[in-house]
């Protein structure tokens, strides 16, 4: 088996983003397992608000090509209004089955408050609609400002869960795909 390629996407544009810290930690753990890794920082891609009439706008092709090249994808999101960020959704809408189907995906949510679960559930549903294999283990940084300092995760349990996510992204990078799930077969996608 060749080295898996693990790509992390950060769904926050904030300079001091805690989500970026979390995804960097997970990618570091993936690298420790022998993977090549890449962090896709959405600040570096010109991705206008998605318009299905202009699917190759800005850096859309460059972005979707990087996702396409991944064996496993780590999606990190801040919790916004109980869900994942619009920035991340916009980036995902430039992709589809070509980039995501049968890929292994790991999820990380970062919350100002103590309940990051709904964002993880919503992202899991999106990934199922794209027929991804979503790692059952998921990670979060609740009450983020209390658990991240100077670019490091200070809570050892949280840090361990995030590292585990990166390790499992490698461990399951080449997992045999499940049969298509119902929600993916009903996802007519952008062609309808
Ligand atoms: C528009 C907006 C909505 C937010 N909604 C929630 C929320 O529903 N629950 C929560 O726990 N935190 C919420 N937060 C706080 C963010 O989750 C928190 O600041 C997080 O650290 C942001 O991630 P980042 O550091 O990667 O930018 C919200 C922040 C913003 C800007």
Coordinates of C-alpha atoms and ligand atoms in Angstrom, one line a residue:
X1 CA 0.0 0.0 0.0
X2 CA 1.4 3.4 -0.9
X3 CA 1.4 6.2 1.7
X4 CA -2.1 7.5 2.2
X5 CA -2.7 11.1 1.4
X6 CA -4.7 12.8 4.2
X7 CA -6.0 16.3 3.5
X8 CA -7.5 18.6 6.2
X9 CA -10.0 21.4 5.5
X10 CA -10.4 24.2 8.0
X11 CA -13.9 25.7 8.0
X12 CA -12.8 29.0 9.7
X13 CA -11.2 32.0 8.2
X14 CA -10.2 33.5 11.5
X15 CA -6.5 34.2 11.9
X16 CA -6.3 32.7 15.4
X17 CA -8.7 29.8 14.5
X18 CA -8.9 27.0 17.1
X19 CA -10.2 24.8 14.4
X20 CA -6.9 25.2 12.4
X21 CA -5.0 24.2 15.6
X22 CA -7.2 21.0 15.8
X23 CA -6.8 20.1 12.2
X24 CA -3.0 20.7 12.3
X25 CA -2.8 18.3 15.3
X26 CA -4.8 15.6 13.5
X27 CA -2.7 16.0 10.4
X28 CA 0.5 15.7 12.6
X29 CA -0.8 12.4 14.0
X30 CA -1.6 11.2 10.5
X31 CA 1.9 12.1 9.4
X32 CA 3.2 10.1 12.4
X33 CA 1.4 7.1 10.9
X34 CA 3.3 7.5 7.6
X35 CA 0.8 9.6 5.6
X36 CA 1.5 12.5 3.4
X37 CA -0.6 15.4 4.6
X38 CA -1.9 18.7 3.4
X39 CA -3.9 21.4 5.1
X40 CA -6.3 23.2 2.8
X41 CA -6.7 26.7 4.3
X42 CA -9.8 28.2 2.8
X43 CA -8.3 31.7 3.3
X44 CA -5.9 30.8 0.4
X45 CA -8.6 29.8 -2.1
X46 CA -10.8 32.2 -4.0
X47 CA -14.2 30.5 -3.6
X48 CA -17.1 32.9 -4.3
X49 CA -20.5 32.1 -2.9
X50 CA -21.4 28.9 -4.9
X51 CA -23.5 29.5 -8.0
X52 CA -24.4 26.2 -9.8
X53 CA -24.2 28.1 -13.1
X54 CA -20.5 28.9 -12.3
X55 CA -19.1 25.7 -10.8
X56 CA -15.5 26.5 -11.9
X57 CA -15.4 30.0 -10.4
X58 CA -12.2 31.3 -8.9
X59 CA -10.0 28.6 -7.4
X60 CA -12.8 26.0 -7.4
X61 CA -11.0 23.5 -9.7
X62 CA -7.7 23.8 -7.7
X63 CA -9.6 23.2 -4.5
X64 CA -11.7 20.2 -5.8
X65 CA -8.5 18.7 -7.4
X66 CA -6.8 18.7 -4.0
X67 CA -9.8 16.9 -2.4
X68 CA -9.9 14.5 -5.3
X69 CA -6.3 13.6 -4.7
X70 CA -6.9 12.7 -1.0
X71 CA -7.4 9.2 0.3
X72 CA -8.8 10.5 3.6
X73 CA -10.3 13.9 4.3
X74 CA -10.4 15.6 7.7
X75 CA -13.2 18.2 7.9
X76 CA -12.8 20.8 10.7
X77 CA -15.5 23.3 11.5
X78 CA -16.3 25.9 14.0
X79 CA -19.8 25.6 15.5
X80 CA -21.9 28.4 14.1
X81 CA -25.5 28.6 15.4
X82 CA -25.5 24.9 16.3
X83 CA -24.2 23.7 13.0
X84 CA -21.1 23.8 10.8
X85 CA -19.8 26.9 9.1
X86 CA -21.1 28.5 5.9
X87 CA -17.5 28.8 4.7
X88 CA -17.1 25.0 4.9
X89 CA -20.5 24.4 3.2
X90 CA -19.6 26.7 0.4
X91 CA -16.3 24.8 -0.2
X92 CA -18.1 21.5 -0.1
X93 CA -20.7 22.6 -2.7
X94 CA -17.8 23.0 -5.2
X95 CA -17.2 19.3 -4.8
X96 CA -19.4 16.2 -5.3
X97 CA -19.3 12.5 -5.7
X98 CA -16.2 12.7 -7.9
X99 CA -14.2 14.1 -5.0
X100 CA -15.9 12.4 -2.0
X101 CA -17.5 9.1 -2.9
X102 CA -15.8 6.1 -1.1
X103 CA -13.4 8.4 0.7
X104 CA -12.7 8.1 4.4
X105 CA -13.7 11.3 6.3
X106 CA -12.9 12.3 9.8
X107 CA -14.8 15.1 11.6
X108 CA -13.8 17.7 14.1
X109 CA -15.9 20.5 15.6
X110 CA -14.8 23.4 17.7
X111 CA -17.3 25.3 19.8
X112 CA -17.3 28.4 22.0
X113 CA -19.8 26.6 24.2
X114 CA -20.0 23.1 25.5
X115 CA -22.1 21.4 22.8
X116 CA -20.4 20.7 19.5
X117 CA -22.4 17.6 18.7
X118 CA -25.0 18.9 16.3
X119 CA -22.3 20.3 14.0
X120 CA -20.7 16.9 13.9
X121 CA -24.1 15.2 13.2
X122 CA -24.9 17.7 10.4
X123 CA -21.5 17.2 8.8
X124 CA -21.9 13.4 9.1
X125 CA -25.2 13.6 7.2
X126 CA -23.6 15.7 4.4
X127 CA -20.8 13.2 4.1
X128 CA -23.2 10.2 4.0
X129 CA -25.1 12.0 1.2
X130 CA -21.8 12.0 -0.7
X131 CA -21.3 8.3 0.0
X132 CA -18.2 8.8 2.1
X133 CA -17.1 6.4 4.8
X134 CA -17.3 8.6 7.9
X135 CA -15.0 7.5 10.8
X136 CA -17.3 6.5 13.8
X137 CA -14.8 8.2 16.2
X138 CA -15.2 12.0 16.1
X139 CA -13.4 14.8 17.9
X140 CA -14.3 18.2 19.3
X141 CA -12.9 21.1 21.2
X142 CA -15.8 22.4 23.4
X143 CA -15.3 25.7 25.2
X144 CA -12.3 26.2 22.9
X145 CA -10.8 29.3 24.5
X146 CA -10.2 27.2 27.7
X147 CA -8.5 24.4 25.9
X148 CA -6.3 26.0 23.3
X149 CA -3.4 28.4 24.1
X150 CA -0.5 29.5 22.0
X151 CA -1.4 27.3 19.1
X152 CA -1.5 24.1 21.3
X153 CA -4.4 22.0 22.7
X154 CA -3.9 22.2 26.4
X155 CA -6.4 19.5 27.5
X156 CA -4.7 16.1 27.2
X157 CA -8.0 14.1 26.7
X158 CA -9.1 16.4 23.9
X159 CA -5.7 16.3 22.3
X160 CA -5.7 12.5 22.5
X161 CA -9.1 12.3 20.8
X162 CA -8.0 14.6 18.0
X163 CA -4.7 12.7 17.5
X164 CA -6.7 9.5 17.3
X165 CA -8.9 11.0 14.6
X166 CA -5.7 11.6 12.5
X167 CA -4.4 8.1 13.1
X168 CA -7.7 6.5 12.1
X169 CA -7.8 8.6 8.9
X170 CA -4.7 6.7 8.0
X171 CA -5.7 3.3 9.4
X172 CA -9.0 3.4 7.5
X173 CA -7.8 5.3 4.4
X174 CA -8.2 2.2 2.2
X175 CA -11.2 0.6 3.8
X176 CA -13.4 -1.4 1.5
X177 CA -16.4 0.9 0.7
X178 CA -19.8 0.1 2.1
X179 CA -22.7 -0.4 -0.3
X180 CA -24.2 3.0 -1.3
X181 CA -26.3 4.3 1.5
X182 CA -29.9 5.3 1.0
X183 CA -29.3 9.0 1.4
X184 CA -26.5 9.0 -1.3
X185 CA -28.7 7.1 -3.8
X186 CA -31.3 9.8 -3.3
X187 CA -28.7 12.6 -3.7
X188 CA -29.3 13.5 -7.3
X189 CA -26.6 16.1 -6.9
X190 CA -25.9 19.0 -9.3
X191 CA -27.0 17.1 -12.4
X192 CA -30.7 17.3 -11.9
Ligands
LIG1 C1 -21.6 33.4 13.8 C2 -21.2 32.6 15.0 C3 -22.0 31.7 15.6 C4 -21.6 30.9 16.6 N1 -22.5 30.0 17.2 C5 -22.1 29.2 18.2 C6 -22.9 28.2 18.7 O1 -24.0 28.0 18.2 N2 -22.5 27.4 19.7 C7 -21.2 27.5 20.2 O2 -20.8 26.8 21.1 N3 -20.4 28.5 19.7 C8 -20.8 29.3 18.7 N4 -19.9 30.3 18.2 C9 -18.5 30.4 18.7 C10 -17.5 29.6 17.9 O3 -17.9 28.2 17.8 C11 -16.1 29.7 18.5 O4 -15.8 31.0 18.6 C12 -15.1 28.8 17.8 O5 -13.9 28.9 18.4 C13 -14.8 29.4 16.4 O6 -13.9 28.5 15.7 P1 -12.5 29.1 15.2 O7 -11.7 29.5 16.5 O8 -11.9 28.0 14.5 O9 -12.8 30.3 14.4 C14 -20.3 31.1 17.2 C15 -19.4 32.0 16.6 C16 -19.9 32.7 15.5 C17 -18.9 33.7 14.9

